[in-house]
Structures are given as structure tokens and as C-alpha cells.
Coordinates of C-alpha atoms and ligand atoms in Angstrom, one line a residue:
X230 CA 4.8 31.3 -44.7
X231 CA 5.1 29.7 -47.7
X232 CA 2.6 31.0 -50.9
X233 CA 0.9 29.3 -53.6
X234 CA -1.7 31.2 -56.4
X235 CA -4.6 29.6 -58.3
X236 CA -5.2 31.0 -60.8
X237 CA -9.2 29.8 -63.4
X238 CA -9.8 26.4 -63.5
X239 CA -7.1 25.1 -60.3
X240 CA -8.7 23.5 -57.8
X241 CA -7.8 23.5 -54.5
X242 CA -9.0 22.0 -51.2
X243 CA -8.4 23.2 -47.6
X244 CA -11.1 22.1 -44.9
X245 CA -12.9 25.0 -43.7
X246 CA -11.5 24.3 -39.7
X247 CA -8.4 24.9 -40.8
X248 CA -8.3 27.6 -42.0
X249 CA -6.6 30.2 -40.0
X250 CA -7.7 33.6 -42.3
X251 CA -8.3 34.9 -45.4
X252 CA -7.1 38.5 -46.7
X253 CA -8.1 40.5 -50.0
X254 CA -4.7 40.9 -51.7
X255 CA -3.0 43.4 -53.9
X256 CA -1.5 41.0 -56.3
X257 CA 0.7 44.4 -57.4
X258 CA 2.0 44.8 -53.6
X259 CA 2.7 40.9 -54.2
X260 CA 5.7 41.1 -56.1
X261 CA 4.8 38.6 -58.8
X262 CA 7.7 37.9 -61.0
X263 CA 6.0 35.4 -63.8
X264 CA 1.6 35.0 -63.6
X265 CA -0.8 35.5 -66.3
X266 CA -2.2 38.5 -64.3
X267 CA 0.7 40.8 -65.5
X268 CA -1.0 40.4 -68.9
X269 CA -4.4 41.0 -67.1
X270 CA -5.5 45.4 -66.5
X271 CA -6.9 45.5 -63.5
X272 CA -6.9 41.3 -62.1
X273 CA -8.8 40.7 -58.0
X274 CA -7.3 38.7 -55.3
X275 CA -7.5 36.7 -51.4
X276 CA -5.3 35.1 -50.0
X277 CA -6.0 32.5 -47.3
X278 CA -4.3 31.1 -44.9
X279 CA -3.9 27.5 -44.0
X280 CA -2.8 25.3 -41.3
X281 CA -0.3 23.0 -42.8
X282 CA 0.6 19.6 -41.1
X283 CA 4.4 18.8 -41.8
X284 CA 5.7 14.8 -40.4
X285 CA 5.9 14.7 -36.4
X286 CA 3.0 17.5 -35.9
X287 CA 4.7 19.8 -36.4
X288 CA 2.6 22.6 -37.6
X289 CA 2.9 26.2 -40.2
X290 CA 0.5 28.5 -41.7
X291 CA 1.5 28.2 -45.7
X292 CA -1.1 30.9 -47.9
X293 CA -2.5 30.1 -51.4
X294 CA -3.9 33.1 -53.6
X295 CA -6.9 32.6 -55.6
X296 CA -6.9 35.2 -58.0
X297 CA -9.0 36.6 -61.2
X298 CA -10.8 39.6 -63.3
X299 CA -14.1 39.2 -61.6
X300 CA -13.9 41.6 -58.7
X301 CA -17.3 41.3 -57.6
X302 CA -16.8 37.5 -58.2
X303 CA -13.9 38.1 -55.5
X304 CA -15.7 39.6 -53.6
X305 CA -18.6 37.3 -52.9
X306 CA -15.3 34.0 -52.2
X307 CA -14.0 36.3 -49.9
X308 CA -17.4 36.7 -48.1
X309 CA -18.2 33.9 -47.9
X310 CA -15.6 32.0 -47.0
X311 CA -15.3 35.0 -43.3
X312 CA -18.5 33.7 -43.2
X313 CA -18.1 30.1 -43.2
X314 CA -15.3 30.9 -40.3
X315 CA -17.6 32.9 -38.1
X316 CA -19.0 29.0 -37.9
X317 CA -16.4 28.2 -36.4
X318 CA -17.7 29.0 -32.7
X319 CA -15.2 27.4 -30.9
X320 CA -12.0 29.8 -31.7
X321 CA -11.0 32.2 -29.3
X322 CA -11.6 35.7 -30.0
X323 CA -10.0 37.4 -26.9
X324 CA -6.9 35.9 -25.1
X325 CA -5.5 36.9 -21.7
X326 CA -1.3 35.9 -22.0
X327 CA 1.1 35.4 -19.5
X328 CA 5.0 35.9 -20.7
X329 CA 7.9 34.3 -18.9
X330 CA 11.0 35.7 -19.4
X331 CA 12.7 33.8 -17.5
X332 CA 11.3 30.9 -17.7
X333 CA 14.0 27.7 -20.8
X334 CA 16.5 29.8 -22.5
X335 CA 14.7 33.8 -21.7
X336 CA 13.5 33.2 -24.9
X337 CA 9.5 33.8 -24.3
X338 CA 9.6 36.8 -24.7
X339 CA 11.0 36.8 -28.2
X340 CA 8.9 33.5 -29.1
X341 CA 6.2 35.4 -28.1
X342 CA 6.7 38.8 -30.9
X343 CA 8.2 37.1 -33.2
X344 CA 6.1 33.6 -33.7
X345 CA 3.2 34.0 -32.2
X346 CA 1.9 37.6 -32.5
X347 CA 1.9 37.3 -35.8
X348 CA -0.7 35.0 -36.3
X349 CA -2.7 35.8 -33.8
X350 CA -3.6 38.9 -35.1
X351 CA -3.8 37.6 -38.6
X352 CA -6.6 35.6 -36.9
X353 CA -8.2 38.7 -35.6
X354 CA -7.6 36.9 -32.3
X355 CA -7.4 40.2 -29.6
X356 CA -5.0 39.5 -26.8
X357 CA -4.0 41.2 -23.2
X358 CA -0.5 40.8 -22.6
X359 CA 1.1 39.6 -19.1
X360 CA 4.3 40.0 -18.6
X361 CA 5.6 38.8 -15.3
X362 CA 7.5 39.9 -13.0
X363 CA 7.8 37.5 -10.2
X364 CA 7.2 33.9 -10.1
X365 CA 2.7 33.4 -9.3
X366 CA 2.8 36.6 -10.6
X367 CA -0.2 35.4 -13.4
X368 CA -1.1 32.9 -10.9
X369 CA -2.3 36.8 -8.6
X370 CA -3.7 38.2 -11.4
X371 CA -6.0 35.3 -12.5
X372 CA -7.7 35.7 -9.0
X373 CA -8.5 39.8 -9.5
X374 CA -8.8 39.5 -13.3
X375 CA -12.4 40.2 -14.9
X376 CA -11.6 36.1 -16.4
X377 CA -14.9 36.3 -17.6
X378 CA -14.2 38.4 -21.4
X379 CA -11.5 36.2 -21.7
X380 CA -12.2 32.8 -23.9
X381 CA -8.9 31.5 -23.1
X382 CA -5.5 32.7 -20.8
X383 CA -2.6 31.7 -22.6
X384 CA 1.3 31.2 -21.1
X385 CA 4.6 31.3 -22.7
X386 CA 7.2 29.4 -20.3
X387 CA 7.9 25.7 -19.3
X388 CA 6.1 23.6 -17.3
X389 CA 5.8 25.8 -14.1
X390 CA 4.5 28.1 -15.7
X391 CA 1.6 26.2 -16.7
X392 CA 1.4 24.9 -13.7
X393 CA 1.3 28.8 -12.0
X394 CA -1.6 29.4 -14.8
X395 CA -3.7 26.2 -13.8
X396 CA -3.2 27.0 -10.2
X397 CA -4.2 30.7 -10.5
X398 CA -7.5 29.2 -13.8
X399 CA -8.9 27.0 -10.9
X400 CA -8.2 28.2 -8.1
X401 CA -10.2 31.1 -9.1
X402 CA -12.7 28.7 -10.3
X403 CA -13.2 26.4 -7.0
X404 CA -13.4 30.3 -4.8
X405 CA -16.0 32.2 -7.2
X406 CA -18.0 28.9 -6.5
X407 CA -17.6 28.9 -2.7
X408 CA -15.8 25.2 -2.3
X409 CA -12.9 24.7 0.4
X410 CA -9.8 24.0 -2.2
X411 CA -8.2 22.2 2.0
X412 CA -11.2 19.7 1.7
X413 CA -9.5 16.2 -0.4
X414 CA -12.8 15.1 -1.0
X415 CA -13.8 18.3 -2.1
X416 CA -16.0 17.7 -5.5
X417 CA -14.4 20.4 -7.5
X418 CA -15.6 22.5 -10.4
X419 CA -14.3 22.3 -13.7
X420 CA -12.4 24.9 -15.2
X421 CA -13.9 25.4 -18.2
X422 CA -12.4 28.4 -19.4
X423 CA -9.3 26.5 -21.8
X424 CA -5.1 27.9 -20.8
X425 CA -3.0 27.2 -24.6
X426 CA 0.9 26.6 -23.8
X427 CA 3.4 28.8 -25.6
X428 CA 6.5 26.0 -24.6
X429 CA 9.0 28.7 -24.2
X430 CA 10.7 26.1 -21.5
X431 CA 13.4 23.9 -20.5
X432 CA 11.2 20.8 -20.2
X433 CA 8.0 22.1 -22.6
X434 CA 6.6 17.9 -20.7
X435 CA 2.7 18.5 -20.8
X436 CA 3.3 20.7 -24.5
X437 CA 4.6 17.8 -25.9
X438 CA 2.9 15.0 -24.1
X439 CA -0.4 16.9 -25.1
X440 CA 0.1 18.4 -29.2
X441 CA 2.8 15.2 -30.0
X442 CA 6.1 18.2 -30.5
X443 CA 7.7 21.6 -28.6
X444 CA 7.2 23.8 -31.4
X445 CA 5.9 27.3 -30.0
X446 CA 4.0 27.8 -34.3
X447 CA 2.4 24.6 -33.2
X448 CA 0.5 24.9 -30.3
X449 CA 0.0 28.9 -31.8
X450 CA -2.0 27.2 -34.4
X451 CA -4.1 24.8 -32.2
X452 CA -4.9 27.5 -30.1
X453 CA -7.1 29.9 -33.6
X454 CA -7.8 26.6 -34.8
X455 CA -10.7 26.7 -31.0
X456 CA -8.7 22.5 -30.4
X457 CA -10.3 21.0 -26.9
X458 CA -8.2 18.4 -24.9
X459 CA -9.9 17.7 -22.0
X460 CA -7.2 16.4 -18.7
X461 CA -6.8 15.1 -15.7
X462 CA -5.7 16.9 -12.7
X463 CA -4.6 15.0 -9.2
X464 CA -4.7 17.6 -6.1
X465 CA -2.4 17.6 -3.4
X466 CA -2.9 17.1 0.2
X467 CA -1.4 17.1 3.2
X468 CA -3.5 17.5 6.7
X469 CA -7.1 18.7 5.2
X470 CA -4.2 21.3 3.7
X471 CA -4.5 21.7 0.3
X472 CA -1.0 21.8 -1.2
X473 CA -1.1 21.9 -5.2
X474 CA -2.1 20.3 -8.0
X475 CA -0.4 18.5 -10.6
X476 CA -1.5 17.2 -14.2
X477 CA 2.0 15.4 -15.7
X478 CA 5.1 14.5 -12.9
X479 CA 4.2 13.9 -9.3
X480 CA 8.1 12.4 -8.0
X481 CA 9.9 11.3 -5.1
X482 CA 13.7 10.4 -5.1
X483 CA 15.1 10.5 -8.4
X484 CA 13.1 14.0 -10.5
X485 CA 12.6 15.1 -7.1
X486 CA 16.7 15.5 -6.4
X487 CA 17.5 16.3 -9.7
X488 CA 14.4 18.9 -9.3
X489 CA 15.9 20.8 -5.9
X490 CA 19.6 20.4 -7.2
X491 CA 18.6 21.6 -10.3
X492 CA 16.7 25.3 -8.6
X493 CA 20.2 26.1 -7.2
X494 CA 21.3 25.8 -10.9
X495 CA 18.6 28.0 -13.2
X496 CA 21.6 30.4 -14.2
X497 CA 22.4 27.4 -17.4
X498 CA 19.5 27.0 -18.8
X499 CA 17.5 23.9 -19.9
X500 CA 21.0 22.3 -19.0
X501 CA 20.6 22.1 -15.5
X502 CA 19.0 19.4 -15.5
X503 CA 21.6 17.6 -17.1
X504 CA 23.9 18.3 -14.2
X505 CA 21.6 18.3 -11.7
X506 CA 20.9 14.3 -13.5
X507 CA 24.0 12.7 -13.4
X508 CA 24.8 14.4 -10.4
X509 CA 21.9 12.9 -8.7
X510 CA 22.8 9.3 -10.4
X511 CA 25.8 8.7 -8.9
X512 CA 23.9 10.3 -5.4
X513 CA 21.9 6.9 -5.5
X514 CA 19.8 7.9 -2.8
X515 CA 17.0 5.2 -2.2
X516 CA 14.4 6.7 -0.5
X517 CA 12.1 4.4 2.6
X518 CA 8.0 4.7 3.2
X519 CA 4.4 3.8 3.1
X520 CA 2.4 4.2 -0.1
X521 CA -1.1 3.6 -0.7
X522 CA -3.6 3.3 -3.4
X523 CA -6.9 3.0 -4.5
X524 CA -6.8 1.1 -8.3
X525 CA -8.7 2.3 -11.2
X526 CA -11.6 0.1 -11.9
X527 CA -13.2 1.9 -13.7
X528 CA -10.6 2.5 -16.8
X529 CA -11.0 -1.0 -19.8
X530 CA -6.9 1.0 -19.7
X531 CA -3.6 -0.4 -18.4
X532 CA -0.2 0.6 -18.1
X533 CA 1.6 -2.2 -20.0
X534 CA -1.5 -1.5 -23.4
X535 CA 0.6 -1.2 -26.3
X536 CA -1.6 1.6 -27.5
X537 CA -1.6 5.1 -26.8
X538 CA -4.2 8.1 -26.0
X539 CA -4.6 9.2 -29.5
X540 CA -6.4 12.0 -30.5
X541 CA -10.1 11.1 -29.5
X542 CA -9.5 8.8 -27.6
X543 CA -12.1 6.1 -26.7
X544 CA -10.6 4.9 -23.3
X545 CA -10.8 8.3 -22.1
X546 CA -14.2 8.9 -23.7
X547 CA -16.2 5.4 -21.9
X548 CA -13.5 6.2 -18.4
X549 CA -14.9 9.5 -18.0
X550 CA -19.0 8.1 -18.6
X551 CA -18.0 5.5 -16.5
X552 CA -16.8 7.5 -14.0
X553 CA -20.2 9.5 -14.0
X554 CA -22.1 6.7 -14.0
X555 CA -20.7 5.9 -10.8
X556 CA -21.5 9.4 -9.3
X557 CA -24.8 9.5 -10.6
X558 CA -25.2 6.2 -8.8
X559 CA -23.8 6.8 -5.6
X560 CA -25.1 10.8 -4.8
X561 CA -23.4 12.7 -2.2
X562 CA -22.1 9.4 -1.2
X563 CA -17.9 8.8 -1.0
X564 CA -17.9 5.7 -3.5
X565 CA -13.8 5.2 -3.0
X566 CA -14.1 5.3 1.1
X567 CA -15.1 2.0 0.6
X568 CA -12.6 1.0 -1.9
X569 CA -9.7 -1.3 -0.6
X570 CA -7.0 0.5 -0.9
X571 CA -3.3 -1.5 -1.4
X572 CA -0.7 -0.7 1.1
X573 CA 3.2 -1.5 0.1
X574 CA 5.9 -0.6 2.3
X575 CA 9.8 -0.5 1.0
X576 CA 12.3 1.3 0.1
X577 CA 12.4 3.4 -3.6
X578 CA 14.7 5.2 -5.5
X579 CA 11.9 6.9 -7.5
X580 CA 8.1 6.9 -6.7
X581 CA 6.2 8.5 -9.7
X582 CA 3.0 9.6 -9.9
X583 CA 2.0 10.7 -13.8
X584 CA -1.2 11.8 -15.6
X585 CA -0.1 12.1 -18.7
X586 CA 2.4 10.2 -20.5
X587 CA 5.2 12.6 -19.3
X588 CA 6.5 12.8 -23.0
X589 CA 9.6 15.3 -23.6
X590 CA 12.0 16.1 -26.5
X591 CA 14.3 14.1 -23.7
X592 CA 12.3 11.3 -23.4
X593 CA 10.1 10.7 -27.0
X594 CA 7.7 7.8 -25.3
X595 CA 7.7 9.5 -22.1
X596 CA 7.9 7.8 -18.1
X597 CA 4.4 6.2 -18.7
X598 CA 3.7 6.2 -22.1
X599 CA 0.3 3.9 -22.1
X600 CA -1.0 6.9 -19.9
X601 CA -4.3 9.0 -21.2
X602 CA -4.7 12.3 -20.4
X603 CA -8.1 12.3 -19.8
X604 CA -9.3 8.9 -18.6
X605 CA -9.6 10.0 -14.6
X606 CA -6.4 8.4 -13.1
X607 CA -3.1 8.2 -13.3
X608 CA -0.2 5.9 -12.9
X609 CA 1.5 5.0 -9.8
X610 CA 5.6 4.1 -11.0
X611 CA 7.3 2.7 -8.0
X612 CA 11.7 2.3 -8.8
X613 CA 12.7 -0.1 -6.3
X614 CA 15.5 -0.2 -4.5
X615 CA 18.5 -1.7 -6.8
X616 CA 22.2 -1.2 -8.5
X617 CA 23.6 1.7 -10.4
X618 CA 23.5 -0.4 -13.3
X619 CA 20.3 -1.6 -13.0
X620 CA 18.7 2.0 -12.5
X621 CA 20.8 3.4 -15.0
X622 CA 19.3 0.3 -17.6
X623 CA 15.8 1.8 -16.0
X624 CA 16.7 5.8 -17.6
X625 CA 18.3 4.1 -20.2
X626 CA 14.8 3.2 -21.5
X627 CA 12.9 6.7 -21.0
X628 CA 14.4 7.9 -23.6
X629 CA 14.1 4.3 -26.4
X630 CA 10.8 2.7 -27.8
X631 CA 11.8 -0.8 -25.3
X632 CA 9.3 -1.9 -22.2
X633 CA 10.7 0.5 -19.1
X634 CA 8.2 -1.8 -16.4
X635 CA 9.9 -5.3 -17.8
X636 CA 13.0 -4.7 -14.7
X637 CA 12.3 -7.1 -11.2
X638 CA 12.8 -4.0 -9.4
X639 CA 9.8 -1.6 -10.5
X640 CA 6.3 -2.2 -10.7
X641 CA 3.2 -0.1 -12.3
X642 CA -0.4 0.2 -10.9
X643 CA -3.1 2.1 -12.7
X644 CA -4.8 4.7 -9.7
X645 CA -7.5 6.7 -8.9
X646 CA -5.9 8.0 -5.6
X647 CA -2.4 8.1 -3.9
X648 CA -1.1 8.2 -0.6
X649 CA 2.9 8.5 0.7
X650 CA 4.2 9.3 4.3
X651 CA 7.6 8.3 4.5
X652 CA 9.1 6.2 6.5
X653 CA 11.4 9.5 8.7
X654 CA 7.8 11.3 9.5
X655 CA 6.2 7.5 10.4
X656 CA 8.6 6.3 12.9
X657 CA 8.6 10.3 14.6
X658 CA 4.5 10.1 15.5
X659 CA 4.8 6.3 16.1
X660 CA 7.8 6.5 18.7
X661 CA 7.3 10.6 19.6
X662 CA 9.3 10.0 23.7
X663 CA 12.5 8.3 21.3
X664 CA 14.0 11.5 21.2
X665 CA 17.2 9.7 20.0
X666 CA 14.9 8.9 16.5
X667 CA 14.5 13.0 15.9
X668 CA 18.5 12.9 15.8
X669 CA 19.5 10.6 12.9
X670 CA 22.6 10.2 10.5
X671 CA 22.1 11.4 7.5
X672 CA 22.3 7.3 5.8
X673 CA 20.8 3.9 7.4
X674 CA 22.5 3.2 10.5
X675 CA 22.5 -0.9 9.8
X676 CA 23.7 -0.2 6.6
X677 CA 26.1 3.0 6.1
X678 CA 27.0 1.0 2.3
X679 CA 24.2 0.9 1.5
X680 CA 23.1 5.1 -0.2
X681 CA 19.3 4.9 1.8
X682 CA 19.3 8.4 3.1
X683 CA 16.9 8.7 6.2
X684 CA 16.4 12.6 5.6
X685 CA 13.4 13.1 3.1
X686 CA 13.5 13.9 -0.7
X687 CA 11.2 16.0 -2.7
X688 CA 8.9 16.3 -4.8
X689 CA 8.9 17.1 -8.3
X690 CA 4.7 18.5 -8.5
X691 CA 5.1 19.5 -12.7
X692 CA 8.1 21.1 -12.2
X693 CA 7.7 23.3 -8.5
X694 CA 9.1 21.3 -5.2
X695 CA 6.8 20.6 -2.9
X696 CA 8.1 19.6 1.0
X697 CA 6.2 17.4 2.5
X698 CA 6.7 13.9 4.2
X699 CA 3.1 12.8 4.1
X700 CA 1.1 13.3 0.7
X701 CA -2.3 11.6 -0.6
X702 CA -3.2 12.4 -4.0
X703 CA -6.7 12.0 -5.7
X704 CA -7.7 12.0 -9.2
X705 CA -10.3 14.9 -11.1
X706 CA -11.0 13.2 -14.3
X707 CA -11.1 16.1 -17.0
X708 CA -11.1 19.2 -14.3
X709 CA -9.8 21.5 -17.5
X710 CA -9.3 22.2 -20.7
X711 CA -6.0 22.9 -23.0
X712 CA -6.1 24.6 -26.3
X713 CA -5.3 21.0 -28.3
X714 CA -6.2 17.8 -29.7
X715 CA -4.4 15.4 -27.9
X716 CA -0.9 13.1 -30.2
X717 CA -2.4 12.6 -33.4
X718 CA -2.9 9.0 -34.2
X719 CA -0.7 8.3 -37.6
X720 CA 1.6 11.1 -39.3
X721 CA 2.4 9.9 -42.2
X722 CA -1.2 9.7 -43.4
X723 CA -2.2 13.5 -42.4
X724 CA 1.2 14.5 -44.7
X725 CA 0.3 11.8 -47.2
X726 CA -3.2 13.4 -47.2
X727 CA -1.5 16.5 -47.7
X728 CA 0.5 16.3 -50.1
X729 CA -2.6 15.1 -52.0
X730 CA -4.3 19.0 -51.4
X731 CA -0.5 20.0 -52.6
X732 CA -1.0 18.4 -56.3
X733 CA -4.6 19.3 -56.4
X734 CA -3.2 23.1 -55.8
Ligands
LIG825 N1 9.3 37.5 -13.8 C1 9.3 36.7 -13.0 N2 10.6 35.8 -12.4 C2 11.0 34.5 -12.1 N3 10.1 33.6 -12.0 C3 9.2 33.5 -12.6 C4 8.9 34.6 -13.3 N4 7.2 34.4 -14.2 C5 7.3 32.7 -14.0 N5 8.4 32.3 -12.8 C6 8.3 31.9 -12.7 O1 9.7 30.6 -13.5 C7 9.7 29.0 -13.1 C8 10.2 28.9 -14.2 O2 9.1 29.0 -15.4 P1 9.2 28.0 -17.1 O3 8.2 26.6 -16.3 O4 8.5 29.2 -17.5 O5 10.3 27.6 -17.5 P2 11.4 26.3 -16.9 O6 11.4 26.3 -15.2 O7 12.6 26.8 -17.4 O8 11.4 25.2 -17.5 P3 10.1 23.5 -17.6 O9 9.5 23.6 -16.5 O10 9.6 23.1 -18.5 O11 11.0 22.7 -17.1 C9 7.8 28.5 -13.0 O12 7.8 28.6 -12.0 C10 7.3 29.6 -12.7 O13 6.2 30.3 -11.4
LIG826 C1 20.7 8.3 -19.4 C2 20.3 7.9 -19.4 C3 19.3 9.5 -18.9 C4 17.7 9.4 -19.1 C5 17.6 9.9 -18.7 C6 15.8 10.6 -19.5 C7 15.1 12.2 -18.8 C8 13.8 11.8 -19.2 C9 13.5 13.1 -19.4 C10 11.9 12.9 -18.1 C11 10.7 13.7 -17.6 C12 9.7 13.5 -18.0 C13 9.0 14.5 -16.4 C14 9.1 16.0 -16.8 C15 9.1 16.7 -15.5 C16 8.6 17.9 -15.8 O1 7.9 18.3 -15.0 C17 10.3 18.5 -14.7 C18 10.3 20.2 -14.8 O2 9.1 20.8 -16.4 N1 11.4 18.2 -15.7 C19 12.6 17.7 -14.9 C20 13.0 16.9 -16.4 O3 11.8 17.4 -14.2
LIG827 CA1 -4.7 10.1 -16.6

């Protein structure tokens, strides 16, 4: 934390929504060597802790100390500022915190204790902290805990840990409301308790795509000021059986294979993705299957838009309104049943369904830069069979400014529901008597050199593996909320305003 001191006659401007805390200050303890107060008999002071916005969406906690000789005046200020803070009703007072000590570089506990807990305590937020001892510990706990006690749930870890907490919360909400998650058409109950993500994983894509940076202090401050960002969630089913929810990437082929291989190399930490990524790239497997989807007609946006989803996004707002109107008109009748399905058969290197841009430090614009956080749609990206060189050109575009959809072998659609069945499953189902078909070789028999894999891939579902050769996916508009505000427009403008504040100080 950096500090400043304000003397009589000086000005300071900090919006109340960005004040973290106000505290009486003992100037003698502060050990200031210079300053007029040293000449005073007994100066009185208070310190305002506030959010300081830096470059690249980074926030940190700064403070400014105000002092004067009049004790009563000083106390009046403290009282008035504390009352103003009390009016910030969206701020959490009691949080339930889950820490995965094994995510990313295994720094979750340290990150929380050193960087986050002191800020929560400064902001007078009470916490119940739960350090997980196994996978699904947090999820299981969320089904038992008295959830109404809390204003939010915080997960310290990566995308997989977030996924666990999300499954616990959404699952709990449906159970309490008597909704059967196995019914793919069930209208799910919105989850009003917000989740905060303190990034301590390997990719931290959900945090990066919703805040603009993977930084524990920035995320802690978004939680403290009580930000709220609605988020679309897709449900994944197979044969009327619920499999998973997803908010970022649901990927088959390339990203599924990377994840499956990387799980065996967890000991490598985040580097495992580079190792498995390179290996998967060299293997160049493609997978055959049938994709069906319903285009998202309710939204004004398109995956090829130049503008991205930003704080207070009007596309998300309009899309949500449009969906609400449709629902009102249709009542209980499922309008989706009547809408057209598009069908595509082929061989694919990657099938990616993304509910958000999937930006992360490795890919700052993400897999679909114009995807929206809360528009009730997902972007379906199909990378058809192509040469290794072309696939590399496509991957390189994840890391630069060039249009990653501007390739003849890449198609992108904005969808509200999607289905996939692998060729293998179709063959098995359509010709169960042909026993020979069950005993296939590992690669395409017609063209052994083509790297077309007859075996199935795995789904990468927000960083969790999911084995299913047939799935149906449905986007649920704004099913949950995060302690975030989306990515803020024009970061430079924010830092310029902040410098004006600094000049005033
Ligand atoms: N105590 C624990 N021991 C083992 N696994 C755990 C524990 N707590 C949580 N997990 C599981 O660890 C998995 C991975 O954790 P996490 O997402 O935090 O890190 P990561 O995989 O390194 O990061 P990312 O998902 O961003 O790539 C999650 O699926 C979670 O269910
Ligand atoms: C030679 C150039 C190669 C460039 C490769 C770019 C890789 C970009 C990675 C983007 C992944 C974004 C999707 C996020 C997925 C997460 O859910 C998951 C778990 O955290 N992470 C991964 C890597 O699968
Ligand atoms: Ca979306």
C-alpha cells in the first residue's frame, strides 16, 4: 500500500464507491519525519483506503491520510465517511472462502493469507475459510452449508476450482427449488449469491475474461466494492442425464486432448499445458462426428464483431431483455423446439463452444474475442481438418491481433443450443449387428496416414475432463453472478482520471 497525507487547504477526490475503509490514524505511530503536524501539540488524523486503478485493469489499495488540529472535526469526518460506506448495500459483509492448496503453482493458501485476507479484514468483511482436502470437497460442502448466512462465496484457485464451486452453488439452488438437473429442458433457477474468484490456478481464464487481469489483489478489491457481473452458464447433458455446467470453454479434439494428457503431468504445474500442448499439436488428431445447433437469433451481436463485451455491455442487456420477452410470449411452451437446427458433419481438429472470450494471459484476446459474458449465447468454433502448418497459423492467431476466424477451415456460429455425436457412436448405434465395426483400428482405415482418429476425444469442460461421445448443450442466460464488472472500457482513460485525482491530492 502506498500512502499520502493531506493537509489543510489541500483537495482530494475519491468516489465513495471506491473507498475500501476509513480508519482513525495515530500520527505518532505513523512515524512521519516531515510535515507540519510535528510542530503541533496534538494533531488528529484519519486514513481513507481506496481503490487505485493502474494500467491493464490492475487495481491496488492506496491510502490517503487527512489531518487537522480539531479532534471533533476529525471524528465527524470519520463518522460521516463510515455512514457513507454503510450505504453501499451491494458490498459483502460475510463471505465463505474455499482455497484449493494444490491449484496452479500450489500458492493458493499463501496468496489468500498474504494478499487477500488483510484487505478483507481492512474492509471489515468476516470470512469462514475452508481449505479443501480433496477434489469436490468444496462442491460437496456447498450442499451442506447454511448458505443463507453468506453474501458471497470466494474460490481461491483456477478454472477447475471455480467450476467446482459453481456446480455446488447451482446444484444446491436447483435442489432447494425442486428442479431436476437431469431434465435438459428444465428452466433453471438463477443463483443470486455471487462468486468471487481469487486467481491461483494455471490458466485462470474465467477470472481474466471477466476482470481483464489475473491478479489476486484486483479480484479482492472487486469483491470488496461489491461488483456484480451476470454470467451465462451452459448445461451439458447426455440421454437425459446431467453431466456438467460450463462457463468458459467446452472443447473437443485439441483442447480436450491437451487437458487429458496434462492431467497426468500435474506435478509440472502450469507448464504442463505447454508440454501437452506441443505433444497434442504434433499428434494432429482429427475427429469425425455430427454437430447440430440452433443459431442465437435473439442477440444483435455476432462472433465476427470488432467490438468486445465491456462493462455494462448493451448487447448483453438487450439480448437478456429479448429472451425475457420471448419467454413471456411462449409461456411454458418451449420455443426452442420449433426453431430450426443446422446440421454439420465432418472431420474436426477442434470443436470449441465458448460462453465468453476465454481470454487468459496466454491468449489475451481469447478464443472468441467478441463473445459476450451475459447474452444468452455461446460461440461455436469449428476447426476442420487441415494441415499442421495451417493449424499452427490458427493457433498463433490466439496470441496476436489477427482475425482467428479468417481461415477457410474455420467456421464460427453464435448459438443457443448445440449437440454433438461422434461418428464412432453413430456407427455403433446404427449398425449394432456389425460386430466388426466395434473392433476398429486406432486410426482411419481408409487413409492410415491422415491422422483421423477413430477413437473419441475428451471434452475440456472449464478445465475438467468429461468423457462423452454424445452431448447436448443449452445456454442459460445470466444463470449466475460474479463479483466482477466485466472488462472496463478504455483503461487509459481510467488511469488519466486517476492521475487527475493524484494531482488534486
Ligand atoms: N485439496 C485438493 N486436492 C486435490 N485436488 C483438489 C483439491 N481441491 C480442489 N481440487 C481440484 O483441483 C482441480 C484443479 O484445480 P484448479 O482449477 O484450482 O487449478 P489448475 O487446474 O492448476 O488451474 P486452471 O484450472 O486455471 O488451469 C479442480 O478440479 C479441483 O476440483
Ligand atoms: C504456437 C502457438 C500456440 C498458441 C497456443 C495458445 C494457447 C491459448 C490457450 C487458451 C486456452 C483458453 C481456454 C481455457 C481453457 C481452460 O478452461 C483450461 C483450464 O484452465 N485451460 C486449458 C489450457 O485447457
Ligand atoms: Ca455468452
